[in-house]
mmCIF file of C-alpha atoms and ligand atoms in Angstrom:
data_model
loop_
_atom_site.group_PDB
_atom_site.id
_atom_site.type_symbol
_atom_site.label_atom_id
_atom_site.label_comp_id
_atom_site.label_asym_id
_atom_site.label_seq_id
_atom_site.Cartn_x
_atom_site.Cartn_y
_atom_site.Cartn_z
ATOM 1 C CA MET A 11 25.825 -133.301 -41.853
ATOM 2 C CA ASP A 12 25.181 -135.950 -39.197
ATOM 3 C CA ILE A 13 27.038 -136.832 -36.476
ATOM 4 C CA SER A 14 27.196 -140.362 -34.585
ATOM 5 C CA LEU A 15 28.247 -140.048 -31.104
ATOM 6 C CA VAL A 16 29.369 -142.898 -28.383
ATOM 7 C CA MET A 17 29.621 -141.888 -24.987
ATOM 8 C CA LEU A 18 33.256 -143.474 -23.466
ATOM 9 C CA GLY A 19 31.794 -143.042 -20.366
ATOM 10 C CA THR A 20 28.789 -141.038 -18.377
ATOM 11 C CA GLY A 21 29.447 -140.755 -15.116
ATOM 12 C CA SER A 22 30.007 -138.212 -12.999
ATOM 13 C CA ALA A 23 33.797 -137.415 -11.773
ATOM 14 C CA PHE A 24 33.676 -139.613 -8.797
ATOM 15 C CA ALA A 25 31.246 -142.218 -10.136
ATOM 16 C CA LYS A 26 33.091 -145.998 -9.798
ATOM 17 C CA THR A 27 30.510 -147.848 -12.264
ATOM 18 C CA TYR A 28 30.343 -145.595 -15.200
ATOM 19 C CA TYR A 29 33.426 -144.038 -16.933
ATOM 20 C CA ASN A 30 34.568 -140.578 -17.545
ATOM 21 C CA ASN A 31 31.979 -138.515 -19.211
ATOM 22 C CA ASN A 32 33.973 -138.578 -22.504
ATOM 23 C CA ALA A 33 32.592 -138.597 -25.938
ATOM 24 C CA LEU A 34 33.771 -139.783 -29.265
ATOM 25 C CA VAL A 35 31.863 -137.917 -32.285
ATOM 26 C CA THR A 36 32.074 -139.023 -35.753
ATOM 27 C CA CYS A 37 31.228 -136.874 -38.860
ATOM 28 C CA ASN A 38 32.495 -136.916 -42.299
ATOM 29 C CA GLY A 39 34.840 -139.524 -41.144
ATOM 30 C CA PHE A 40 36.329 -137.204 -38.678
ATOM 31 C CA ASN A 41 36.840 -139.107 -35.230
ATOM 32 C CA LEU A 42 36.766 -136.628 -32.437
ATOM 33 C CA MET A 43 36.832 -137.251 -28.575
ATOM 34 C CA LEU A 44 35.202 -134.589 -26.409
ATOM 35 C CA ASP A 45 37.516 -134.480 -23.431
ATOM 36 C CA CYS A 46 39.806 -137.582 -22.341
ATOM 37 C CA GLY A 47 39.756 -138.132 -18.839
ATOM 38 C CA HIS A 48 41.798 -140.612 -16.843
ATOM 39 C CA THR A 49 39.441 -143.730 -17.977
ATOM 40 C CA ALA A 50 39.299 -142.622 -21.474
ATOM 41 C CA PRO A 51 42.090 -145.097 -22.797
ATOM 42 C CA LYS A 52 40.715 -148.233 -21.480
ATOM 43 C CA ALA A 53 36.907 -147.131 -22.660
ATOM 44 C CA LEU A 54 38.892 -146.600 -26.034
ATOM 45 C CA HIS A 55 40.563 -150.255 -25.754
ATOM 46 C CA GLN A 56 36.792 -151.724 -24.155
ATOM 47 C CA LEU A 57 35.206 -150.539 -27.667
ATOM 48 C CA ASN A 58 37.718 -151.678 -29.777
ATOM 49 C CA ILE A 59 38.849 -148.163 -30.801
ATOM 50 C CA ASP A 60 41.986 -147.927 -32.025
ATOM 51 C CA LEU A 61 43.778 -144.683 -30.538
ATOM 52 C CA GLU A 62 44.803 -144.279 -34.164
ATOM 53 C CA SER A 63 41.608 -143.933 -36.016
ATOM 54 C CA VAL A 64 41.000 -140.931 -33.310
ATOM 55 C CA ASP A 65 41.938 -137.525 -35.265
ATOM 56 C CA GLY A 66 41.708 -135.118 -32.313
ATOM 57 C CA ILE A 67 40.365 -134.122 -28.813
ATOM 58 C CA PHE A 68 38.430 -131.557 -27.540
ATOM 59 C CA ILE A 69 38.989 -130.398 -24.168
ATOM 60 C CA SER A 70 36.074 -128.848 -22.364
ATOM 61 C CA HIS A 71 38.214 -127.391 -19.078
ATOM 62 C CA LEU A 72 40.424 -129.341 -16.583
ATOM 63 C CA HIS A 73 39.091 -131.448 -14.524
ATOM 64 C CA ALA A 74 40.935 -134.720 -14.284
ATOM 65 C CA ASP A 75 37.859 -136.761 -15.452
ATOM 66 C CA HIS A 76 38.180 -134.243 -18.514
ATOM 67 C CA ILE A 77 41.976 -134.629 -19.312
ATOM 68 C CA GLY A 78 43.346 -137.000 -17.267
ATOM 69 C CA GLY A 79 43.940 -139.649 -19.991
ATOM 70 C CA LEU A 80 45.866 -137.136 -21.831
ATOM 71 C CA GLU A 81 49.563 -137.796 -20.647
ATOM 72 C CA GLU A 82 48.945 -141.727 -21.786
ATOM 73 C CA ILE A 83 47.742 -140.392 -25.275
ATOM 74 C CA ALA A 84 50.601 -138.032 -25.675
ATOM 75 C CA PHE A 85 53.063 -140.892 -24.299
ATOM 76 C CA ARG A 86 51.488 -143.429 -26.858
ATOM 77 C CA SER A 87 51.129 -140.726 -29.652
ATOM 78 C CA MET A 88 54.991 -139.968 -29.301
ATOM 79 C CA TYR A 89 56.607 -143.270 -28.395
ATOM 80 C CA ASN A 90 54.248 -145.435 -30.420
ATOM 81 C CA ALA A 91 52.131 -144.319 -33.436
ATOM 82 C CA LYS A 92 54.435 -142.206 -33.819
ATOM 83 C CA LYS A 93 51.657 -139.292 -34.880
ATOM 84 C CA LYS A 94 50.450 -136.082 -33.705
ATOM 85 C CA LEU A 95 46.745 -135.788 -32.905
ATOM 86 C CA SER A 96 45.222 -132.776 -33.378
ATOM 87 C CA LEU A 97 44.350 -130.877 -29.896
ATOM 88 C CA PHE A 98 41.565 -128.516 -30.331
ATOM 89 C CA LEU A 99 41.477 -125.867 -27.111
ATOM 90 C CA PRO A 100 40.087 -123.178 -25.981
ATOM 91 C CA GLU A 101 42.010 -120.688 -26.368
ATOM 92 C CA SER A 102 41.966 -119.724 -22.487
ATOM 93 C CA LEU A 103 43.156 -123.195 -21.725
ATOM 94 C CA ILE A 104 45.871 -123.195 -23.281
ATOM 95 C CA ASP A 105 49.051 -121.810 -21.560
ATOM 96 C CA THR A 106 47.104 -123.855 -18.230
ATOM 97 C CA ILE A 107 46.812 -126.762 -19.327
ATOM 98 C CA TRP A 108 50.590 -127.151 -19.715
ATOM 99 C CA GLU A 109 51.752 -125.128 -16.805
ATOM 100 C CA ASN A 110 49.624 -126.494 -14.245
ATOM 101 C CA SER A 111 48.796 -129.929 -15.451
ATOM 102 C CA LEU A 112 50.851 -131.648 -17.816
ATOM 103 C CA LYS A 113 54.448 -130.137 -18.360
ATOM 104 C CA GLY A 114 55.241 -131.860 -14.744
ATOM 105 C CA THR A 115 55.415 -135.604 -16.758
ATOM 106 C CA LEU A 116 55.416 -134.464 -20.306
ATOM 107 C CA GLU A 117 58.476 -131.869 -20.026
ATOM 108 C CA ASN A 118 61.550 -133.726 -20.936
ATOM 109 C CA LYS A 119 64.452 -131.737 -21.267
ATOM 110 C CA ASN A 120 66.853 -134.149 -22.257
ATOM 111 C CA ASP A 121 64.838 -134.494 -25.501
ATOM 112 C CA ASN A 122 64.126 -131.025 -25.953
ATOM 113 C CA ILE A 123 60.447 -131.950 -25.343
ATOM 114 C CA MET A 124 59.457 -128.565 -24.092
ATOM 115 C CA ALA A 125 55.931 -127.716 -25.220
ATOM 116 C CA LEU A 126 52.563 -129.399 -25.667
ATOM 117 C CA SER A 127 53.094 -129.050 -29.181
ATOM 118 C CA ASP A 128 55.647 -131.501 -29.271
ATOM 119 C CA TYR A 129 52.819 -134.211 -28.627
ATOM 120 C CA PHE A 130 49.760 -132.705 -30.378
ATOM 121 C CA ASN A 131 49.050 -130.451 -33.050
ATOM 122 C CA VAL A 132 47.441 -127.702 -30.835
ATOM 123 C CA VAL A 133 44.301 -126.352 -32.591
ATOM 124 C CA PRO A 134 43.366 -122.687 -30.967
ATOM 125 C CA VAL A 135 39.292 -122.441 -30.475
ATOM 126 C CA TYR A 136 38.057 -118.758 -29.675
ATOM 127 C CA GLU A 137 34.870 -117.637 -28.571
ATOM 128 C CA ARG A 138 32.293 -116.438 -31.285
ATOM 129 C CA SER A 139 34.504 -118.162 -34.054
ATOM 130 C CA PRO A 140 33.300 -121.302 -35.038
ATOM 131 C CA VAL A 141 36.387 -123.751 -35.841
ATOM 132 C CA GLN A 142 35.848 -126.067 -38.950
ATOM 133 C CA ILE A 143 36.786 -129.297 -37.685
ATOM 134 C CA CYS A 144 36.607 -130.695 -40.997
ATOM 135 C CA ASP A 145 34.699 -130.659 -44.336
ATOM 136 C CA GLY A 146 30.660 -130.965 -42.636
ATOM 137 C CA PHE A 147 31.869 -130.239 -39.243
ATOM 138 C CA VAL A 148 31.702 -127.337 -37.489
ATOM 139 C CA LEU A 149 32.189 -126.605 -33.999
ATOM 140 C CA GLU A 150 31.411 -123.487 -31.896
ATOM 141 C CA LEU A 151 32.534 -123.005 -28.272
ATOM 142 C CA VAL A 152 30.126 -122.498 -25.665
ATOM 143 C CA PRO A 153 31.298 -120.646 -22.184
ATOM 144 C CA THR A 154 29.578 -122.358 -19.337
ATOM 145 C CA VAL A 155 29.506 -121.885 -15.589
ATOM 146 C CA HIS A 156 31.216 -124.470 -13.531
ATOM 147 C CA ILE A 157 33.593 -123.383 -11.182
ATOM 148 C CA PRO A 158 34.302 -119.639 -10.402
ATOM 149 C CA GLY A 159 36.808 -118.264 -11.793
ATOM 150 C CA LYS A 160 37.866 -121.181 -14.109
ATOM 151 C CA PRO A 161 37.028 -121.043 -17.789
ATOM 152 C CA SER A 162 34.845 -123.994 -19.131
ATOM 153 C CA TYR A 163 32.927 -124.762 -22.404
ATOM 154 C CA GLY A 164 30.312 -126.749 -23.806
ATOM 155 C CA VAL A 165 30.451 -127.268 -28.040
ATOM 156 C CA PHE A 166 27.486 -126.712 -30.449
ATOM 157 C CA MET A 167 27.954 -128.872 -33.750
ATOM 158 C CA ASN A 168 26.868 -128.372 -36.913
ATOM 159 C CA GLY A 169 24.186 -126.098 -35.386
ATOM 160 C CA TYR A 170 22.135 -128.816 -34.465
ATOM 161 C CA LEU A 171 23.812 -130.591 -31.449
ATOM 162 C CA TYR A 172 24.462 -128.897 -27.745
ATOM 163 C CA TYR A 173 27.111 -131.133 -25.679
ATOM 164 C CA SER A 174 27.382 -129.056 -22.301
ATOM 165 C CA SER A 175 30.031 -130.841 -20.960
ATOM 166 C CA ASP A 176 30.248 -129.563 -17.385
ATOM 167 C CA SER A 177 27.768 -126.640 -16.342
ATOM 168 C CA ILE A 178 25.214 -125.397 -14.229
ATOM 169 C CA LEU A 179 22.230 -125.265 -15.724
ATOM 170 C CA ASP A 180 21.478 -121.549 -17.955
ATOM 171 C CA ILE A 181 18.208 -122.304 -19.554
ATOM 172 C CA GLY A 182 18.729 -119.307 -21.454
ATOM 173 C CA THR A 183 21.698 -120.283 -22.872
ATOM 174 C CA LEU A 184 19.678 -123.218 -23.994
ATOM 175 C CA GLU A 185 17.025 -121.455 -25.013
ATOM 176 C CA ARG A 186 19.260 -119.636 -27.718
ATOM 177 C CA LEU A 187 20.586 -122.712 -28.721
ATOM 178 C CA ARG A 188 17.445 -123.951 -29.485
ATOM 179 C CA ASP A 189 16.076 -120.593 -31.299
ATOM 180 C CA ARG A 190 19.507 -121.255 -33.455
ATOM 181 C CA GLY A 191 18.475 -124.282 -34.769
ATOM 182 C CA CYS A 192 19.429 -126.891 -31.976
ATOM 183 C CA ARG A 193 17.561 -130.149 -32.181
ATOM 184 C CA HIS A 194 19.554 -131.988 -29.455
ATOM 185 C CA ILE A 195 21.149 -131.511 -26.238
ATOM 186 C CA MET A 196 23.149 -133.558 -24.234
ATOM 187 C CA HIS A 197 23.507 -132.001 -20.896
ATOM 188 C CA GLU A 198 25.586 -133.250 -17.417
ATOM 189 C CA CYS A 199 22.904 -133.912 -14.711
ATOM 190 C CA GLN A 200 23.862 -134.374 -11.113
ATOM 191 C CA LEU A 201 21.306 -136.880 -9.261
ATOM 192 C CA HIS A 202 21.568 -135.363 -5.497
ATOM 193 C CA PRO A 203 21.482 -131.991 -4.419
ATOM 194 C CA PRO A 204 23.069 -129.848 -3.727
ATOM 195 C CA GLY A 205 24.575 -128.757 -7.001
ATOM 196 C CA PHE A 206 26.743 -125.916 -6.525
ATOM 197 C CA VAL A 207 29.127 -126.702 -9.702
ATOM 198 C CA HIS A 208 26.936 -129.221 -11.590
ATOM 199 C CA ALA A 209 23.192 -129.223 -13.523
ATOM 200 C CA THR A 210 20.869 -131.056 -10.960
ATOM 201 C CA LEU A 211 18.186 -133.128 -12.243
ATOM 202 C CA GLU A 212 16.110 -130.944 -9.552
ATOM 203 C CA SER A 213 16.948 -128.030 -11.945
ATOM 204 C CA LEU A 214 16.705 -129.536 -15.300
ATOM 205 C CA LEU A 215 13.639 -130.464 -14.698
ATOM 206 C CA THR A 216 12.384 -126.992 -14.551
ATOM 207 C CA LEU A 217 13.114 -126.830 -17.878
ATOM 208 C CA PRO A 218 10.556 -125.980 -20.535
ATOM 209 C CA GLU A 219 8.377 -129.350 -22.482
ATOM 210 C CA ASP A 220 10.049 -128.642 -25.516
ATOM 211 C CA LEU A 221 13.937 -128.636 -24.543
ATOM 212 C CA GLN A 222 13.696 -131.524 -21.899
ATOM 213 C CA ARG A 223 12.243 -133.750 -25.477
ATOM 214 C CA MET A 224 15.503 -132.963 -26.844
ATOM 215 C CA THR A 225 17.519 -133.781 -23.879
ATOM 216 C CA TYR A 226 19.880 -136.757 -23.007
ATOM 217 C CA LEU A 227 21.574 -136.501 -19.582
ATOM 218 C CA MET A 228 24.657 -137.670 -18.660
ATOM 219 C CA HIS A 229 28.049 -137.233 -15.900
ATOM 220 C CA TYR A 230 25.617 -139.343 -13.780
ATOM 221 C CA ASP A 231 26.004 -140.711 -10.405
ATOM 222 C CA ASP A 232 26.550 -144.004 -9.743
ATOM 223 C CA ASP A 233 22.718 -144.640 -8.590
ATOM 224 C CA MET A 234 21.193 -143.248 -12.215
ATOM 225 C CA GLU A 235 18.964 -146.617 -12.591
ATOM 226 C CA SER A 236 17.086 -146.007 -9.736
ATOM 227 C CA PHE A 237 16.383 -142.549 -11.417
ATOM 228 C CA ILE A 238 14.774 -144.136 -14.346
ATOM 229 C CA GLY A 239 11.232 -142.810 -15.041
ATOM 230 C CA ARG A 240 11.931 -139.519 -12.296
ATOM 231 C CA THR A 241 13.601 -137.470 -15.219
ATOM 232 C CA GLY A 242 10.559 -135.663 -17.145
ATOM 233 C CA SER A 243 10.812 -136.111 -20.752
ATOM 234 C CA MET A 244 14.454 -136.309 -20.433
ATOM 235 C CA THR A 245 16.973 -139.658 -21.291
ATOM 236 C CA PHE A 246 19.544 -141.164 -19.558
ATOM 237 C CA ILE A 247 22.447 -141.530 -22.487
ATOM 238 C CA ARG A 248 24.155 -144.928 -22.030
ATOM 239 C CA GLN A 249 27.757 -145.201 -22.104
ATOM 240 C CA HIS A 250 29.188 -147.270 -24.894
ATOM 241 C CA GLU A 251 26.311 -147.000 -27.040
ATOM 242 C CA THR A 252 26.165 -145.726 -30.418
ATOM 243 C CA TYR A 253 23.391 -142.567 -31.230
ATOM 244 C CA ARG A 254 23.196 -140.726 -34.537
ATOM 245 C CA PHE A 255 21.875 -137.420 -34.528
ATOM 246 C CA SER A 256 21.012 -135.045 -37.489
ATOM 247 C CA ARG A 257 19.367 -131.581 -38.063
ATOM 248 C CA GLY A 258 15.962 -133.220 -38.704
HETATM 249 O O1 LIG B 10 35.305 -125.594 -6.714
HETATM 250 C C1 LIG B 10 34.999 -126.426 -6.514
HETATM 251 C C2 LIG B 10 35.720 -127.422 -7.013
HETATM 252 C C3 LIG B 10 35.719 -128.786 -7.316
HETATM 253 N N1 LIG B 10 34.270 -129.561 -6.789
HETATM 254 C C4 LIG B 10 34.209 -131.166 -6.800
HETATM 255 O O2 LIG B 10 35.285 -131.594 -7.556
HETATM 256 C C5 LIG B 10 34.603 -132.034 -8.680
HETATM 257 C C6 LIG B 10 35.160 -132.129 -10.085
HETATM 258 O O3 LIG B 10 34.715 -132.552 -10.895
HETATM 259 P P1 LIG B 10 33.677 -132.510 -12.134
HETATM 260 O O4 LIG B 10 32.990 -133.546 -12.309
HETATM 261 O O5 LIG B 10 34.875 -132.346 -13.308
HETATM 262 O O6 LIG B 10 33.339 -131.229 -12.038
HETATM 263 C C7 LIG B 10 33.038 -131.412 -8.719
HETATM 264 O O7 LIG B 10 32.139 -132.832 -9.293
HETATM 265 C C8 LIG B 10 32.564 -131.063 -7.342
HETATM 266 O O8 LIG B 10 32.391 -132.385 -6.551
HETATM 267 C C9 LIG B 10 33.325 -128.257 -6.104
HETATM 268 O O9 LIG B 10 32.377 -128.666 -5.631
HETATM 269 N N2 LIG B 10 33.818 -127.584 -6.101
HETATM 270 ZN ZN1 ZN B 11 33.393 -133.685 -14.879
HETATM 271 ZN ZN1 ZN B 12 34.129 -130.178 -14.029
#
């Protein structure tokens, strides 16, 4: 099944020109957000995408450019749309996202709103256990190396599209995914070294040619335009444009 994808934003955590690096992927009629940073609600609005048309959200890790929009989405779902979205959460993040990130504002003891499940249909996602998002749409967690000691994940979709979210470069993982049929890679890219917790452009340029040709770069800094022509066989993906991916 084909996947269409629009980046709600393509910026690094501190970018000001670009929105947070979040995506909306559509497969077989299911609209799934990949991460939901603090700029995501505004990006949806600018793209004329009604929140009610979003069916679910996947969260890769707990930085604000990836979860900072969840508070607004939770409140609007409960008080305006009166509908729960599916929240696909790596099992390792479920307790922490509530206890350490969202509870402070979303808990409301007066109304007996005490848990993430009061706002969302929480769907735990486990490593090595692909989850069927809907008929024809399968998502698999790929553990990534980002902040030492803190879990973070990319996603491998329908066996041909890999989305790294935040990750330092791990060529071994990319080669294994390619050998399993991956045809398209969306990888984060920090344009300026050093890249302690991110994949620098310098490191990405060491990828073999075949992997570079299938790679789109995202999560970039505000001066991305000045790097055009300096990315080997890799291409910058543009926010708010729609891309279509297939196995072929
Ligand atoms: O251990 C750490 C934690 C954070 N950083 C910096 O923070 C940002 C967080 O944003 P993300 O884009 O979601 O990762 C990160 O880019 C670092 O600049 C860090 O360096 N080390
Ligand atoms: Zn980030
Ligand atoms: Zn991060």
